[in-house]
mmCIF file of C-alpha atoms in Angstrom:
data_model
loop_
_atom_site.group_PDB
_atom_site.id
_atom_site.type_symbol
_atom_site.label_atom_id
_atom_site.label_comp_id
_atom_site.label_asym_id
_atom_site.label_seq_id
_atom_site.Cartn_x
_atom_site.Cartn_y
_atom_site.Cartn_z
ATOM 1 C CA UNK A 15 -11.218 3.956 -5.065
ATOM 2 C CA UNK A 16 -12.540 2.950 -1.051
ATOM 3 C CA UNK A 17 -11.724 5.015 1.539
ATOM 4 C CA UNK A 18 -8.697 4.281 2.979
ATOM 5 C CA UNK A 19 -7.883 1.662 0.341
ATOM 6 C CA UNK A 20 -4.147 3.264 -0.704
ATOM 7 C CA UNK A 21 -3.238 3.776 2.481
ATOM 8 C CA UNK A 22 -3.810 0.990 3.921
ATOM 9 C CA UNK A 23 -1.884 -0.985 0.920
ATOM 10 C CA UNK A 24 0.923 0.443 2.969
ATOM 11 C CA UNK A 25 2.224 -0.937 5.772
ATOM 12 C CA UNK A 26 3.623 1.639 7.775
ATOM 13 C CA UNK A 27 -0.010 3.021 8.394
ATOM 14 C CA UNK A 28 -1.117 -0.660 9.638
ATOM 15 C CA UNK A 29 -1.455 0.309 12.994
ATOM 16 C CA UNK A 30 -3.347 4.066 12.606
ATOM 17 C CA UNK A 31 -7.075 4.582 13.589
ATOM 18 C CA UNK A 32 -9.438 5.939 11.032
ATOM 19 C CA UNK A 33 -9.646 9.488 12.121
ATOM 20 C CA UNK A 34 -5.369 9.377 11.025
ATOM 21 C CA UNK A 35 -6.166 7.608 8.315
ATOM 22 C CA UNK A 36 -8.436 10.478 6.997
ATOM 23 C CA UNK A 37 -5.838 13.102 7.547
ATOM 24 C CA UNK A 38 -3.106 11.276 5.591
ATOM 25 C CA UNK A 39 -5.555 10.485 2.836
ATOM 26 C CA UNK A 40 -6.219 14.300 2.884
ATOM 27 C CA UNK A 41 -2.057 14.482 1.539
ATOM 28 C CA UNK A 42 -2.758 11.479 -0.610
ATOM 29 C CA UNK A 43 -2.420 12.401 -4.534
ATOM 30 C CA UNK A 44 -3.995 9.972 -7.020
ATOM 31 C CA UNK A 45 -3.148 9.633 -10.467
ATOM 32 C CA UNK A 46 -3.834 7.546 -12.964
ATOM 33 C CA UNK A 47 -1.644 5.884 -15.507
ATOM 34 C CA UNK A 48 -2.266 3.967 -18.924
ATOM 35 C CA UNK A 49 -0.194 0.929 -20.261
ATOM 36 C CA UNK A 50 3.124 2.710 -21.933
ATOM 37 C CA UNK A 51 3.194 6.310 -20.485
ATOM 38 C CA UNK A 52 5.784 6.621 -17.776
ATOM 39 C CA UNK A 53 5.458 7.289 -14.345
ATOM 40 C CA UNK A 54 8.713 8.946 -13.627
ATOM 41 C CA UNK A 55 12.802 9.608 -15.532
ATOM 42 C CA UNK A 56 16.088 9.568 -14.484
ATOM 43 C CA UNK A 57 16.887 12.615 -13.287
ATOM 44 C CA UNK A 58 13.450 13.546 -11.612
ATOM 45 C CA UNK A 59 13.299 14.254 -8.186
ATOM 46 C CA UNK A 60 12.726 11.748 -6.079
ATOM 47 C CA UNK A 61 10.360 13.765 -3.433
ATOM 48 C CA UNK A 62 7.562 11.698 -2.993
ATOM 49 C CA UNK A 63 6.782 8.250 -1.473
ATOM 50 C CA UNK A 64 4.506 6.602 -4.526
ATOM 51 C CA UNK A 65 2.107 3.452 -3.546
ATOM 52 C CA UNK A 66 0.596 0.902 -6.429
ATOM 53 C CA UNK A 67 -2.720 0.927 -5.645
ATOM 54 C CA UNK A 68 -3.519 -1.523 -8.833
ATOM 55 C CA UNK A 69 -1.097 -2.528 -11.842
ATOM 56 C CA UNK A 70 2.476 -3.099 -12.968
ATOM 57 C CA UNK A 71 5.046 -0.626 -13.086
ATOM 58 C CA UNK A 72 8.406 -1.905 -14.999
ATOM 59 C CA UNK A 73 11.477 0.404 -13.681
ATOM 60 C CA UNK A 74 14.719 0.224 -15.718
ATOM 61 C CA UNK A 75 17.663 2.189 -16.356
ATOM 62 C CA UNK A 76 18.826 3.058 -20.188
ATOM 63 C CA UNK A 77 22.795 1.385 -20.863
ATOM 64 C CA UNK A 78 25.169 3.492 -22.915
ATOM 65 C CA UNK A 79 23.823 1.874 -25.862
ATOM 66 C CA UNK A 80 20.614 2.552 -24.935
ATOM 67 C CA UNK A 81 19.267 -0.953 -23.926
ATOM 68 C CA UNK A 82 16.864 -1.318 -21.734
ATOM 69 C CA UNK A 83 18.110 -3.073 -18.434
ATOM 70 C CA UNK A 84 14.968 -4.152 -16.327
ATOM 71 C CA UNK A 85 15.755 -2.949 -12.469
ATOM 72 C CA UNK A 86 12.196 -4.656 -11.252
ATOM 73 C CA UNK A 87 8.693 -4.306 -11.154
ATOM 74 C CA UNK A 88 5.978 -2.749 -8.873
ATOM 75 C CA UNK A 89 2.934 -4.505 -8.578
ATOM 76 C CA UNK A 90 -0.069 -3.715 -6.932
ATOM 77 C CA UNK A 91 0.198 -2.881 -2.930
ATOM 78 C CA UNK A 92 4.153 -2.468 -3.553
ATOM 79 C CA UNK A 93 5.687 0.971 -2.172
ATOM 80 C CA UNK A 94 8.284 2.831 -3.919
ATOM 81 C CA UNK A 95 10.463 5.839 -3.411
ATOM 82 C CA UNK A 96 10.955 5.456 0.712
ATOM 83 C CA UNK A 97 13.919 7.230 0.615
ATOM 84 C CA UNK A 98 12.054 10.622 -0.844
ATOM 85 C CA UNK A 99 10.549 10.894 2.490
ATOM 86 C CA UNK A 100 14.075 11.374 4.581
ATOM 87 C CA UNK A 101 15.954 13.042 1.907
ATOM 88 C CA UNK A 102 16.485 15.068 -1.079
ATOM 89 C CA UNK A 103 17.452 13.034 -3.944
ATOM 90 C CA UNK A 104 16.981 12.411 -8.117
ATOM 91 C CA UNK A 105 15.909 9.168 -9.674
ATOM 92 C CA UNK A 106 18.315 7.534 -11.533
ATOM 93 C CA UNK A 107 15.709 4.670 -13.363
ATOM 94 C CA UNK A 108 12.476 5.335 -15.065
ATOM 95 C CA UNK A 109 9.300 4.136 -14.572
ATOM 96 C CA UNK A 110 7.000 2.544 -17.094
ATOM 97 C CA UNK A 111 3.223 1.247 -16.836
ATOM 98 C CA UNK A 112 3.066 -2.236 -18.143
ATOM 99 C CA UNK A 113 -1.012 -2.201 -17.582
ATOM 100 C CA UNK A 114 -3.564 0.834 -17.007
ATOM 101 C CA UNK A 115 -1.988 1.685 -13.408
ATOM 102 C CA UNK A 116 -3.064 3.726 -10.369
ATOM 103 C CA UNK A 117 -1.039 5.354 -8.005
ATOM 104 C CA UNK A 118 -0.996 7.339 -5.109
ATOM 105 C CA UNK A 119 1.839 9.705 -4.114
ATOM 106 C CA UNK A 120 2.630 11.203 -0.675
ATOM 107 C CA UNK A 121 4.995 14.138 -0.595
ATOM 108 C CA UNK A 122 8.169 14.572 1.257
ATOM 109 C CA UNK A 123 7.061 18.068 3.050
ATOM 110 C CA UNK A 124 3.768 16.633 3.904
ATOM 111 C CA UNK A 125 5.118 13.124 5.433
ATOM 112 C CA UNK A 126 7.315 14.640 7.423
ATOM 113 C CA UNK A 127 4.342 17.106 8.840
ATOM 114 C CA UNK A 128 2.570 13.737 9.589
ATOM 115 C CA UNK A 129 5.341 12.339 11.857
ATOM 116 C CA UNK A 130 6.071 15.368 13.575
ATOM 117 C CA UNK A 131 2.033 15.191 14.345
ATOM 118 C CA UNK A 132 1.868 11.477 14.533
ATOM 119 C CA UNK A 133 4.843 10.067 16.469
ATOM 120 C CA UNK A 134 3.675 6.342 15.742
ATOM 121 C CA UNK A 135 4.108 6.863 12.011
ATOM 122 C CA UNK A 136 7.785 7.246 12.983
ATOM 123 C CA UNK A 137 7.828 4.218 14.964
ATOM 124 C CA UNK A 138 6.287 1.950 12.420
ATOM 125 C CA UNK A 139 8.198 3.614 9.601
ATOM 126 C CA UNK A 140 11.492 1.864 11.448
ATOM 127 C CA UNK A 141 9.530 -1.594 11.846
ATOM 128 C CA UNK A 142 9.063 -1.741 8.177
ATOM 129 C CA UNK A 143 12.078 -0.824 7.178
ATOM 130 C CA UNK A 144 13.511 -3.601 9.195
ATOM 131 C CA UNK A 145 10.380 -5.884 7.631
ATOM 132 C CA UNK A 146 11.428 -5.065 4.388
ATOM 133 C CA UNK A 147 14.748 -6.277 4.933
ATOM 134 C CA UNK A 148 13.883 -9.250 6.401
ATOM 135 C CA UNK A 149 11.675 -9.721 3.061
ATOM 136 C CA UNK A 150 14.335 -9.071 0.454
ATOM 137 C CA UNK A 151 16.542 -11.445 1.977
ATOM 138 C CA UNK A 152 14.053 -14.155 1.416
ATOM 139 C CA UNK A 153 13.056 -13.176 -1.832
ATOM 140 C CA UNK A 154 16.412 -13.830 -2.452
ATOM 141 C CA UNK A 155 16.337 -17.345 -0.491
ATOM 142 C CA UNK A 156 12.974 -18.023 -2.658
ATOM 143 C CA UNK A 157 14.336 -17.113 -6.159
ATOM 144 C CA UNK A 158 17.017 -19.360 -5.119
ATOM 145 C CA UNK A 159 14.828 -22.558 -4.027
ATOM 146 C CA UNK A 160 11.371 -21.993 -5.634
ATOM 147 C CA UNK A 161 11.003 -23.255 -9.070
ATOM 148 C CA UNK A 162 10.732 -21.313 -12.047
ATOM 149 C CA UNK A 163 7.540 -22.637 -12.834
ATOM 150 C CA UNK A 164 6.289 -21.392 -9.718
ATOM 151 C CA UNK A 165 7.598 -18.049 -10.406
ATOM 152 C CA UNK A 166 6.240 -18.160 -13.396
ATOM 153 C CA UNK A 167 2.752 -19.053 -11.985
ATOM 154 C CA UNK A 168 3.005 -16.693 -9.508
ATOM 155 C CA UNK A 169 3.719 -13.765 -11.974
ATOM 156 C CA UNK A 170 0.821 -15.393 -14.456
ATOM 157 C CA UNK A 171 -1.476 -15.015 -11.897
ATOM 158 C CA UNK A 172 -0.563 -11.463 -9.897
ATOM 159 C CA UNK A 173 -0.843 -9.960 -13.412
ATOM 160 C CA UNK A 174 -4.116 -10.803 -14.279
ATOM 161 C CA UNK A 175 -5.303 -10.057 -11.202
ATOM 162 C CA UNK A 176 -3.389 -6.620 -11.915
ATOM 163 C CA UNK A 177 -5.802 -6.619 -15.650
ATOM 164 C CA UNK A 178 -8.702 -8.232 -14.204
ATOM 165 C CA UNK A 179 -9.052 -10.665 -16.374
ATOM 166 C CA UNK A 180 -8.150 -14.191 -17.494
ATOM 167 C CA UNK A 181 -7.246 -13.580 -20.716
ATOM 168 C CA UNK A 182 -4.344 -10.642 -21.470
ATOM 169 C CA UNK A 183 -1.235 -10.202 -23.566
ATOM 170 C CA UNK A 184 2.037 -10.867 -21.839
ATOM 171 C CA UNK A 185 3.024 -6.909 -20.410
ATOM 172 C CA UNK A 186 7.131 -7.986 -20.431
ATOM 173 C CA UNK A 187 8.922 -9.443 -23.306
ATOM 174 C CA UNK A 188 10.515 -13.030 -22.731
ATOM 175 C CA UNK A 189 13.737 -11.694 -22.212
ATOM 176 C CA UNK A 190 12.613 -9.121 -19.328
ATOM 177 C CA UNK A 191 10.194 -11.770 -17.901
ATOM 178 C CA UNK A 192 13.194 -13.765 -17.895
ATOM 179 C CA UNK A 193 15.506 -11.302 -16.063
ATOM 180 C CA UNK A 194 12.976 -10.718 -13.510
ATOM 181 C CA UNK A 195 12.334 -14.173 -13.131
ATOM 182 C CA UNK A 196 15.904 -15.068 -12.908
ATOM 183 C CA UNK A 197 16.054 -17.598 -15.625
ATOM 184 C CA UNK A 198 16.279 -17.544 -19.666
ATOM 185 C CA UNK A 199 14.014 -16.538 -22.469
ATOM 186 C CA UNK A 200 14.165 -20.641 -23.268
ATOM 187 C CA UNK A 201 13.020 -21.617 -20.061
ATOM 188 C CA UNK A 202 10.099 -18.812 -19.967
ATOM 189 C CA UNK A 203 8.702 -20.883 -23.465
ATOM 190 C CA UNK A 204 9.489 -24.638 -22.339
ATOM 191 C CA UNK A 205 7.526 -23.659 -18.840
ATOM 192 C CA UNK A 206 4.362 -21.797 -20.572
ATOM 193 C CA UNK A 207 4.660 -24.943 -23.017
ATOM 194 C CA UNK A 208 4.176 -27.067 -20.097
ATOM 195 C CA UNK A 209 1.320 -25.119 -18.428
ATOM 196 C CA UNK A 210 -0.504 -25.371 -21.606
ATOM 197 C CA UNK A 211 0.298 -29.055 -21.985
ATOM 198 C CA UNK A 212 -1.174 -29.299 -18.285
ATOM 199 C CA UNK A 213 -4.325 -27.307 -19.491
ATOM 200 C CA UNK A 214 -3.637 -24.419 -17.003
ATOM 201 C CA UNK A 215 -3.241 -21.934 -19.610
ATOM 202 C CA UNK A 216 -3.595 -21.609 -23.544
ATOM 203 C CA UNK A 217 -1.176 -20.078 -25.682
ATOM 204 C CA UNK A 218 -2.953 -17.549 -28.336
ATOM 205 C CA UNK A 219 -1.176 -15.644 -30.763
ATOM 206 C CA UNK A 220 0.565 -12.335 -30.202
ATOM 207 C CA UNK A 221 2.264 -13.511 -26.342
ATOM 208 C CA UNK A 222 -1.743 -13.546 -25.519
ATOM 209 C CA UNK A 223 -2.402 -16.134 -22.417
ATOM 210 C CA UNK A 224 -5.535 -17.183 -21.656
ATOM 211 C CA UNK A 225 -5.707 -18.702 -17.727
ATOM 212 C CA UNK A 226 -7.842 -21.759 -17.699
ATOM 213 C CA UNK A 227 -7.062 -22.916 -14.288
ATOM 214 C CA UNK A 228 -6.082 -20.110 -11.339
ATOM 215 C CA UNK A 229 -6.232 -21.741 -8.498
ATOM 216 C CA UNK A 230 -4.270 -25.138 -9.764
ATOM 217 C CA UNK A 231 -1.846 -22.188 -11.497
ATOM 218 C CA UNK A 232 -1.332 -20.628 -8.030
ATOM 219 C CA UNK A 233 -0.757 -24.459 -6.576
ATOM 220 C CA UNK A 234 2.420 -24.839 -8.873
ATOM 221 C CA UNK A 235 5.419 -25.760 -7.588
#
């Protein structure tokens, strides 16, 4: 991985020069994840702030009966695990690689060593907290008014940029793609149906998709 290039996935060290950037990568812990091993139960302690660098992380919490109920997913340049850095406090989801995933963790005790040595980090810690909020409600607004076709594009595309490659095997079955998508396992086949009828994508067996057109994908609305 670059210099600098988890870090800087992260916007709350936007604004810091490179020597500060060196001294927080210094903290930063890299690991490295393949598709099905988990990243983190409920129950663990939530102690460190954890960055995608590249991948998919599904994170879901186990029903009574045991079902799987899909919370959301991480993809690459998301943050996770903000709260770790104020407070003590246990997960109560899990955390599953969907694709071969890296990550970089920053630890509570360490963060909070930064601040008290970089004041900014504080500063911009607040801004993007308020960001973020701003951002949730319109991914809220945009679930609401995009299509699910464009969703669907959208979530096409990020994840084989997440693979590298054009051709993969869907990570999510239909009925989590649908969840996170907010729509039904129906729609999910009638809209990749389409896109193949469109020759943007073909079909191959086993939930394999094969991207024939990105950039027209990413155009979908």
């Amino acid at each position: 991985m670059a210099e600098h290039e988890c870090v800087q996935l992260v916007p709350i060290f936007s604004e810091l020069g490179s020597e500060q950037l060196d001294t927080i990568e210094s903290i930063v812990r890299h690991h490295h994840y393949p598709a099905g091993n988990t990243l983190f139960g409920a129950d663990d302690p939530l102690d460190s702030l954890m960055i995608v660098a590249n991948g998919q992380v599904k994170v879901y919490q186990l029903a009574a009966n045991g079902r799987e109920q899909l919370l959301y997913l991480l993809q690459t340049g998301d943050i996770d695990g903000e709260a770790a850095l104020f407070e003590n406090q246990r997960r109560t989801s899990f955390g599953e690689a969907l694709v071969p995933t890296d990550v970089c963790s920053i630890r509570r005790s360490d963060f909070q060593d930064l601040m008290q040595k970089y004041p900014s980090i504080s500063i911009n810690v607040l801004n993007v907290f308020g960001k973020r909020l701003s951002q949730l409600e319109r991914q809220t607004t945009s679930t609401a008014t995009e299509s699910v076709e464009a969703r669907l594009a959208n979530y096409i595309t990020e994840t084989a940029a997440a693979l590298k490659t054009d051709t993969f095997k869907l990570p999510l079955k239909k009925k989590d793609l649908a969840t996170f998508l907010g729509t039904t396992p129906e729609s999910i086949s009638r809209k990749l149906a389409l896109f193949e009828r469109q020759g943007l994508i073909t079909q191959k067996p086993g939930k394999v998709i094969e991207i024939n057109d990105a950039d027209q994908l990413l155009l979908t609305e």
